[in-house]
mmCIF file of C-alpha atoms and ligand atoms in Angstrom:
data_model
loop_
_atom_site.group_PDB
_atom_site.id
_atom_site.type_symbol
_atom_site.label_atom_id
_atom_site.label_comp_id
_atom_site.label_asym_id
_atom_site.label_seq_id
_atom_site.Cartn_x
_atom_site.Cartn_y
_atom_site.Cartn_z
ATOM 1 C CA UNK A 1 -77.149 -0.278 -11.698
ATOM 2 C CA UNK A 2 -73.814 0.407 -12.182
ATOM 3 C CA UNK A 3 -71.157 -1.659 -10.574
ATOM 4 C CA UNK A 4 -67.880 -0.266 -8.229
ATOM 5 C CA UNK A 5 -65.379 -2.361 -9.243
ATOM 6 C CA UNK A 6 -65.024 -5.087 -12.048
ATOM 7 C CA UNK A 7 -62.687 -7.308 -12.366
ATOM 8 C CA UNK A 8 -61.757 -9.920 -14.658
ATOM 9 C CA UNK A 9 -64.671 -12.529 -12.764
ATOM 10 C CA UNK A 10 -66.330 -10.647 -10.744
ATOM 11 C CA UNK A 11 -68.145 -6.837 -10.093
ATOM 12 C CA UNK A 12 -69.141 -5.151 -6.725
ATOM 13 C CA UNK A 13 -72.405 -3.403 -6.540
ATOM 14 C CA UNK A 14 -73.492 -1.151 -3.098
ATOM 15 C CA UNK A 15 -76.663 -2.024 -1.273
ATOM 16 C CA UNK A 16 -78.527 -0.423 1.034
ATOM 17 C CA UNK A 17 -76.404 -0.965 3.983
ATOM 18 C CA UNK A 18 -73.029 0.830 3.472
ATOM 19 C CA UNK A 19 -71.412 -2.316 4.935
ATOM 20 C CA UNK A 20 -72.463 -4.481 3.008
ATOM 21 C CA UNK A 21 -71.451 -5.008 -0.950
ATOM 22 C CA UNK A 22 -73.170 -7.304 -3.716
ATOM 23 C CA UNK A 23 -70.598 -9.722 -5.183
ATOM 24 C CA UNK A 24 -71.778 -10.700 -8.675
ATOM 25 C CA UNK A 25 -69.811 -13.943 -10.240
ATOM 26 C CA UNK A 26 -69.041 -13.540 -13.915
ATOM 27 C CA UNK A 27 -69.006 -15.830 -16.629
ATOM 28 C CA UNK A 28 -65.589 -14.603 -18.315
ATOM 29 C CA UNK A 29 -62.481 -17.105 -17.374
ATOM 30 C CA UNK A 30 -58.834 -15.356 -18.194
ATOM 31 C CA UNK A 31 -55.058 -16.356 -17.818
ATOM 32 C CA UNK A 32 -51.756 -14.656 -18.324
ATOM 33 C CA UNK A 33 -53.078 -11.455 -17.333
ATOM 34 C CA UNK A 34 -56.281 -11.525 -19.214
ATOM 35 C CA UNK A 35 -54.026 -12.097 -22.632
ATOM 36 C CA UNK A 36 -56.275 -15.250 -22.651
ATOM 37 C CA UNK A 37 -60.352 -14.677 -22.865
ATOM 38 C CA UNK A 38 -63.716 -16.491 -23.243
ATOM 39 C CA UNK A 39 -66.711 -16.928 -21.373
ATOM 40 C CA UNK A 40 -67.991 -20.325 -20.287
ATOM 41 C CA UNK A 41 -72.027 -20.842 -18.921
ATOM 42 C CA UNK A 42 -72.173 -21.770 -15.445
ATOM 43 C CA UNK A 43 -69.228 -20.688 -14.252
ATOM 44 C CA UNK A 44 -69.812 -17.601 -12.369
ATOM 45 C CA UNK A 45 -72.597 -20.153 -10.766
ATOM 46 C CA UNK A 46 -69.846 -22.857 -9.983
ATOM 47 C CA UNK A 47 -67.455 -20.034 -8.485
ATOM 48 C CA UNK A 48 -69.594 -18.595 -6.544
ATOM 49 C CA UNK A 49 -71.913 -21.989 -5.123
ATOM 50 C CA UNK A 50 -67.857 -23.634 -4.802
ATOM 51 C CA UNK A 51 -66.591 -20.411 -2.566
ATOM 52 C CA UNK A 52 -69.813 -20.291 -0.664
ATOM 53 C CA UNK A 53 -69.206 -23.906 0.135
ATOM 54 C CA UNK A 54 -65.415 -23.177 1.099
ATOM 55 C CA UNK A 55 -66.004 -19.768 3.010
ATOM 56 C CA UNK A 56 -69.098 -21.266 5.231
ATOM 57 C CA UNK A 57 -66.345 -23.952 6.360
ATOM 58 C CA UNK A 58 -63.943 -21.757 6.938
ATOM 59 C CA UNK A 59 -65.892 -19.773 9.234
ATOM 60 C CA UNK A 60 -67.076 -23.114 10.662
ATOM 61 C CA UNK A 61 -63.230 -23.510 11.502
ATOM 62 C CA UNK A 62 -62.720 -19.589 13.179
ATOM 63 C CA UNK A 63 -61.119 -18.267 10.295
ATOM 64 C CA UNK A 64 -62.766 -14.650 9.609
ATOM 65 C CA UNK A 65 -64.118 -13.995 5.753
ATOM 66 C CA UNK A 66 -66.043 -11.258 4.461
ATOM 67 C CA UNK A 67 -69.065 -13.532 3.560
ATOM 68 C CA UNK A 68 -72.098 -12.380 4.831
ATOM 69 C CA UNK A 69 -75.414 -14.074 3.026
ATOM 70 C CA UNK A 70 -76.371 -15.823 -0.066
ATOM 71 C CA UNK A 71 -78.458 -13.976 -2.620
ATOM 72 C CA UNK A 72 -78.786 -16.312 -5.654
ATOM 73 C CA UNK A 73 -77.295 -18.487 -8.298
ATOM 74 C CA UNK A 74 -73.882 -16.051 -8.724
ATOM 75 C CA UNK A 75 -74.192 -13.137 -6.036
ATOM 76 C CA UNK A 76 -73.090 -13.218 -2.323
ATOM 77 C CA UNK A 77 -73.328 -10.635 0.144
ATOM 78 C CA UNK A 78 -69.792 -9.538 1.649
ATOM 79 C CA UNK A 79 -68.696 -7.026 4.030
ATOM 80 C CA UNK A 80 -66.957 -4.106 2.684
ATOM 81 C CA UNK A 81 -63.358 -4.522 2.674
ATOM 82 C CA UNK A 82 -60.628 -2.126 1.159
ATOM 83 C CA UNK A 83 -58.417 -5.374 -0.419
ATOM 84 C CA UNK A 84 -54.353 -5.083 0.394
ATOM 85 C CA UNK A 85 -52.393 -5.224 -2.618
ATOM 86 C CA UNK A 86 -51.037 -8.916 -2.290
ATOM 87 C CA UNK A 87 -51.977 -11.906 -3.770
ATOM 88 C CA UNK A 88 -50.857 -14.597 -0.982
ATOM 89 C CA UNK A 89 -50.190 -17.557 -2.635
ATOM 90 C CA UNK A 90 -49.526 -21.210 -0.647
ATOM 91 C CA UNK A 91 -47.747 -23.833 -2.244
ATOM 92 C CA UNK A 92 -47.980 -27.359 -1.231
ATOM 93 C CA UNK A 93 -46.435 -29.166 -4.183
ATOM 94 C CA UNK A 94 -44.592 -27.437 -7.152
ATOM 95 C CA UNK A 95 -46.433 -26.797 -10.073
ATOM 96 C CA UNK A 96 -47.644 -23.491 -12.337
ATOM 97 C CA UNK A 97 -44.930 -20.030 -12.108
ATOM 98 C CA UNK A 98 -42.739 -22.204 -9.434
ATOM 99 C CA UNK A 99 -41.968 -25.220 -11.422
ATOM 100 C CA UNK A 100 -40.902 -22.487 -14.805
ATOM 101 C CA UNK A 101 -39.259 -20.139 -12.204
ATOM 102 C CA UNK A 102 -37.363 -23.224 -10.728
ATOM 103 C CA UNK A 103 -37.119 -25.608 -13.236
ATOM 104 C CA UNK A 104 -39.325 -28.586 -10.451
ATOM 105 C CA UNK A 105 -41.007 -30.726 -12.419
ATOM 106 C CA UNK A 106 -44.435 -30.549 -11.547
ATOM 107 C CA UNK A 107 -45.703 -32.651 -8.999
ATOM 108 C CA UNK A 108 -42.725 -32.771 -6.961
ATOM 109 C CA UNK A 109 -44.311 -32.462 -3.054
ATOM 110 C CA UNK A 110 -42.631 -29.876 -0.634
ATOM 111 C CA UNK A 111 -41.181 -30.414 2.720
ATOM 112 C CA UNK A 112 -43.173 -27.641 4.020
ATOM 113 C CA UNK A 113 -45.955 -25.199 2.803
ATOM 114 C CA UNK A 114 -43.857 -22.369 0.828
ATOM 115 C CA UNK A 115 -46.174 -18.747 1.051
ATOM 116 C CA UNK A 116 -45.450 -16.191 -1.229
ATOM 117 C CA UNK A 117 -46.771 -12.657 -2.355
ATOM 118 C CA UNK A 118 -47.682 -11.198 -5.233
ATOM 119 C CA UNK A 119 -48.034 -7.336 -5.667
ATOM 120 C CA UNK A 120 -51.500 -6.854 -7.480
ATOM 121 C CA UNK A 121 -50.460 -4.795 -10.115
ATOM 122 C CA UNK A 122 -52.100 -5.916 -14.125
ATOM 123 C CA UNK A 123 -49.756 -3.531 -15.520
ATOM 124 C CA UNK A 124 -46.564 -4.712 -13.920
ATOM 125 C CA UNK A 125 -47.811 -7.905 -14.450
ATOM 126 C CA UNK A 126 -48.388 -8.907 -10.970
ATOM 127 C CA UNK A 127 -44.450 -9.328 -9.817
ATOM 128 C CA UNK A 128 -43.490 -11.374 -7.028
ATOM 129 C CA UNK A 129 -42.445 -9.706 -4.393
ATOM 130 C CA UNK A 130 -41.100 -10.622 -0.167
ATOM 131 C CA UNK A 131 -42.320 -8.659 2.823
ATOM 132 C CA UNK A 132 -39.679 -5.755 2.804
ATOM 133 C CA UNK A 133 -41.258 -4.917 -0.689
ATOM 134 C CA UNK A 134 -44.851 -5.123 0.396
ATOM 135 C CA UNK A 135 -43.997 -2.621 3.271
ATOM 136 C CA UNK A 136 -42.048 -0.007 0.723
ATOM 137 C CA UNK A 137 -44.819 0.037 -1.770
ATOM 138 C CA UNK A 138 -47.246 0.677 1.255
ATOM 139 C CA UNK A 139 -49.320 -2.531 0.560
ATOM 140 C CA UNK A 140 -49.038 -3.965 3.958
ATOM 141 C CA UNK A 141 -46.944 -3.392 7.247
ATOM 142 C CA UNK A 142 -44.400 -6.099 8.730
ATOM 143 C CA UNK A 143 -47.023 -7.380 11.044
ATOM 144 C CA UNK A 144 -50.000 -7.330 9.107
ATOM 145 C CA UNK A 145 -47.554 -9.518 6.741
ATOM 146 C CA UNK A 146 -47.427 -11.788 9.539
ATOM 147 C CA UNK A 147 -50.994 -11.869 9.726
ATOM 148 C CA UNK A 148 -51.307 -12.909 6.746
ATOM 149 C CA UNK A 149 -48.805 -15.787 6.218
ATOM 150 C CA UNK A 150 -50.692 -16.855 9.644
ATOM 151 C CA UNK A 151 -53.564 -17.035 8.018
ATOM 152 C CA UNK A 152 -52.513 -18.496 4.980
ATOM 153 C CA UNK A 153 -51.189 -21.649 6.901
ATOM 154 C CA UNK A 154 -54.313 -21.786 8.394
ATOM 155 C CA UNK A 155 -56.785 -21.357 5.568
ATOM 156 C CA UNK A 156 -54.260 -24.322 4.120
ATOM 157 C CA UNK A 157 -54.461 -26.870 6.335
ATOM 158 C CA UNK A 158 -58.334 -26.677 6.429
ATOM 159 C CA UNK A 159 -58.408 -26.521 2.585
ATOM 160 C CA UNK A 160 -56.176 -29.415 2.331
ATOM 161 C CA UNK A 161 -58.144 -31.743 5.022
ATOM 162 C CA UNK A 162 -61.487 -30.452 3.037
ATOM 163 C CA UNK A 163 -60.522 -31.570 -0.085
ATOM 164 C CA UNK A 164 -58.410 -34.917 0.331
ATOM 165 C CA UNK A 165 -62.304 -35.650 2.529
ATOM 166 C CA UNK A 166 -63.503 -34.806 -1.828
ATOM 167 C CA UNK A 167 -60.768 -37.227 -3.401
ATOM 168 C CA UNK A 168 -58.884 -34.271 -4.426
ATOM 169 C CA UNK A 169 -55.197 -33.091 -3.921
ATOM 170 C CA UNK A 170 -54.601 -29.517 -3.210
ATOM 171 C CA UNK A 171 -51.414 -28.657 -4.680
ATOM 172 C CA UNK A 172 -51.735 -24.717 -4.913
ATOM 173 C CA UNK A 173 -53.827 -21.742 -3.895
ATOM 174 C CA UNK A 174 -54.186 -17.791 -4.169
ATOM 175 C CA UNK A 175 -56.332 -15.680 -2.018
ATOM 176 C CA UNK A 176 -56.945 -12.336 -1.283
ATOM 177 C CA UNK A 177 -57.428 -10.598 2.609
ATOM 178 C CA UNK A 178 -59.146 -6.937 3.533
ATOM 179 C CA UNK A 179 -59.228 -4.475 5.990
ATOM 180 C CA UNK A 180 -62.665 -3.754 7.387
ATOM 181 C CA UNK A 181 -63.993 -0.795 5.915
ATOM 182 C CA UNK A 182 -65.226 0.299 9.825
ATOM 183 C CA UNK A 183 -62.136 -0.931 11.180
ATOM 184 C CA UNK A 184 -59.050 -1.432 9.862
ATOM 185 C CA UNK A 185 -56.637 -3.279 12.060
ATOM 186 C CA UNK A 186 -59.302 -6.298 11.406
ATOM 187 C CA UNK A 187 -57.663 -8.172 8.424
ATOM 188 C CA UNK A 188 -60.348 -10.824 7.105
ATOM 189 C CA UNK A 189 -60.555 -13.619 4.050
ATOM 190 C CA UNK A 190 -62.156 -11.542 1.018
ATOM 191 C CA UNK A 191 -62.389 -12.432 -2.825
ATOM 192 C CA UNK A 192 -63.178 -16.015 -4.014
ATOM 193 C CA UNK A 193 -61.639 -19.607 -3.398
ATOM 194 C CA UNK A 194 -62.675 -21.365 -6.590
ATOM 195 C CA UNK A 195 -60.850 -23.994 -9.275
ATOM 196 C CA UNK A 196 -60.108 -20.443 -10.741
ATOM 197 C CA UNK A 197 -57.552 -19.696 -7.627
ATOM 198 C CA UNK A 198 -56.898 -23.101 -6.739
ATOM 199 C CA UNK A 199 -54.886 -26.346 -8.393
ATOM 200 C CA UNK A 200 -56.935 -29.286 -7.585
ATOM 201 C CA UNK A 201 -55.393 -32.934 -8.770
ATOM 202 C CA UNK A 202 -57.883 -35.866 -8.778
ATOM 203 C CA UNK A 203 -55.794 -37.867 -5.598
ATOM 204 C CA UNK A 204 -55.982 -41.482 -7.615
ATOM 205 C CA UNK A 205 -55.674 -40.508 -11.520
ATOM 206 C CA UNK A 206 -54.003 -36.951 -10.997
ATOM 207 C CA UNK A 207 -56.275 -35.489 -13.308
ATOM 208 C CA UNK A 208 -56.479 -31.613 -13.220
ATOM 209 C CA UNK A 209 -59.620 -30.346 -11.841
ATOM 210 C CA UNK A 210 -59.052 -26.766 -11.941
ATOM 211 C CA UNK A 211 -58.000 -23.741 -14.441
ATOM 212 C CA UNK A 212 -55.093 -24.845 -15.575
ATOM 213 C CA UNK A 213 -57.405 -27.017 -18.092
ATOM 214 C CA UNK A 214 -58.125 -23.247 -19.682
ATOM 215 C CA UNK A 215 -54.969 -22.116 -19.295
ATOM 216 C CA UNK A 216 -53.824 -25.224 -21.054
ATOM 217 C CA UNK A 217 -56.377 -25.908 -23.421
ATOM 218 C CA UNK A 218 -57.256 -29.097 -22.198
ATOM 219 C CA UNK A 219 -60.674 -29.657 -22.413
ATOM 220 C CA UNK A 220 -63.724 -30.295 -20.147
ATOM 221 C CA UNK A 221 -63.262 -27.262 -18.433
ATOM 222 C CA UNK A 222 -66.361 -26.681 -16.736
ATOM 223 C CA UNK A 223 -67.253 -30.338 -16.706
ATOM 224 C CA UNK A 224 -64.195 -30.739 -13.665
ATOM 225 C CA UNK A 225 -65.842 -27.447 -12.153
ATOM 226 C CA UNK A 226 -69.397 -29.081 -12.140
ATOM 227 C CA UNK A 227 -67.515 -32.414 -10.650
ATOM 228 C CA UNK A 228 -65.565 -29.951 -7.632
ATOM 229 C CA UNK A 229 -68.723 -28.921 -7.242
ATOM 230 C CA UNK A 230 -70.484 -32.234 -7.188
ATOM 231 C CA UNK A 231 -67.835 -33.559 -4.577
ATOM 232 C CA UNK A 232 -68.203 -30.509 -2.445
ATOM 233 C CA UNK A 233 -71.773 -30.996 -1.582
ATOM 234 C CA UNK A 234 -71.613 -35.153 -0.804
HETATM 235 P P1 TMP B 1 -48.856 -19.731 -10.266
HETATM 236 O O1 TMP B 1 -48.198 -21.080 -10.146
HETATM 237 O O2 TMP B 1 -49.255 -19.391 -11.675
HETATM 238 O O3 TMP B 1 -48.070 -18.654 -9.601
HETATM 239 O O4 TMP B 1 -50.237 -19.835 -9.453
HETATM 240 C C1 TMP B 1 -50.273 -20.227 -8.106
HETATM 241 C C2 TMP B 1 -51.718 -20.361 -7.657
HETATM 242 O O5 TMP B 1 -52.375 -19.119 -7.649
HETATM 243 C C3 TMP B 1 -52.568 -21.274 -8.554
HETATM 244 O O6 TMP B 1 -53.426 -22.043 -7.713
HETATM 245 C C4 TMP B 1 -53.384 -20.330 -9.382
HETATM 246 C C5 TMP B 1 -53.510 -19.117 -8.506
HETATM 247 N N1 TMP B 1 -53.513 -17.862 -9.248
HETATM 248 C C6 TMP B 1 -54.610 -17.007 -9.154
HETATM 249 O O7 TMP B 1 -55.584 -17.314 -8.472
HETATM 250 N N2 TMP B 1 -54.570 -15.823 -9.836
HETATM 251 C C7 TMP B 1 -53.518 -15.440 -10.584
HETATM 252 O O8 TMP B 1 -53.547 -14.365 -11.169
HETATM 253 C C8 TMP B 1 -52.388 -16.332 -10.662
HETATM 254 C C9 TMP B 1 -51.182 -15.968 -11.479
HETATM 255 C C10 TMP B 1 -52.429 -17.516 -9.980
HETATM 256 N N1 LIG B 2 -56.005 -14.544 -13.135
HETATM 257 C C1 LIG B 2 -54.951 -14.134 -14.037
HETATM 258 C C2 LIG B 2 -55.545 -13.573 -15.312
HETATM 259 O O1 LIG B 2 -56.685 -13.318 -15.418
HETATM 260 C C3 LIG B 2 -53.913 -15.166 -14.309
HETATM 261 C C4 LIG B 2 -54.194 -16.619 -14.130
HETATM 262 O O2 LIG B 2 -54.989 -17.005 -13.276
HETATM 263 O O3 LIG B 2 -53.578 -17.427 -14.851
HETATM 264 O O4 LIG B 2 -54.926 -13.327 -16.281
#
């Protein structure tokens, strides 16, 4: 069967309910715009049991996702979305793009959450971009922008109670929101929540638990994916 979409982790396949799509977790790990490439065993496994974890407490907490079942070791069932453009992003301490763009050293702690959007774009490189922009290119109106910063702060005061409960610091995350396919005012939580789209620091020894060890070549990359994992699930 051939897939609908594939992206750099994961592919969509239909099913037999036109609602409803098969997310299949990949192997393959990428950074700087896929200019960085291998696959690593287990991960698509990791991603997916870590965001099934994440999305079932989410929904626990109100917050609306498009999960819908598990199927098996790396598929999930999900409603059908069409994805806005945006990659929100929600920074709690600076570190990654903000510390270069900046010049913070890493690790320095923010007053307040800082949210920010990307425009999804590989061949642009995925620019930066404020709500004004996100309305001109048509990715999302002024108030579903409010939606989503809404949600944003939301998801990240769940995420960050969730993980300090696993001894781990969140210090950065990305994720993705869609419109119902049957109904599009209804904005819900769609594509993964994983050490992929997340920085996770170890809250005593600071240690990295999440893909910057990839993007920095620093070893034990899926060991700290099998440990999120591990810590998840106590
Ligand atoms: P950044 O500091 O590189 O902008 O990344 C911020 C957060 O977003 C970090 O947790 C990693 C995540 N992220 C993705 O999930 N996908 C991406 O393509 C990028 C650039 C970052
Ligand atoms: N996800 C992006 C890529 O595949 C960038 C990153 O996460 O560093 O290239």
């Amino acid at each position: 069967m051939e897939p609908i979409y594939e992206g750099k982790a994961k592919r969509l396949f239909t099913t037999e309910d036109p609602n409803v799509l098969r997310m299949e977790y990949k192997d393959s790990a990428t950074a700087f715009n896929a200019l960085k490439k291998a696959d690593f065993e287990n991960k698509g496994r990791l991603n997916k049991a870590i965001t099934l974890i994440i999305y079932r407490m989410l929904e626990e907490k109100g917050v609306k996702t498009h999960l819908v079942s598990d199927v098996d070791d790396i598929n999930l069932l999900v409603t059908r979305v069409s994805i806005l453009p945006l990659e929100v992003i929600v920074r709690n301490v600076a570190a990654g793009s903000f510390s270069k763009r900046m010049g913070i050293t890493e690790g320095t702690p923010f007053q307040k959450p800082i949210v920010e959007f990307s425009y999804k774009d590989d061949a642009l490189g995925d620019p930066f971009i404020n709500d004004d922009y996100a309305r001109e290119m048509g990715a999302a109106t002024q108030e579903e922008c409010d939606v989503l910063k809404k949600m944003a702060l939301v998801i990240n005061d769940t995420l960050i109670e969730f993980f300090l409960k696993a001894n781990m610091r969140l210090i950065d995350f990305k994720v993705e929101f869609g419109r119902l396919a049957n109904d599009s005012s209804t904005i819900v939580l769609a594509d993964e929540i994983s050490p992929d789209t997340c920085r996770l620091w170890d809250v005593e020894t600071g240690k990295k638990m999440d893909k910057d060890r990839f993007r920095q070549d620093m070893g034990d990359f899926m060991e700290v994916y099998e440990e999120v994992l591990a810590r998840l699930q106590k």
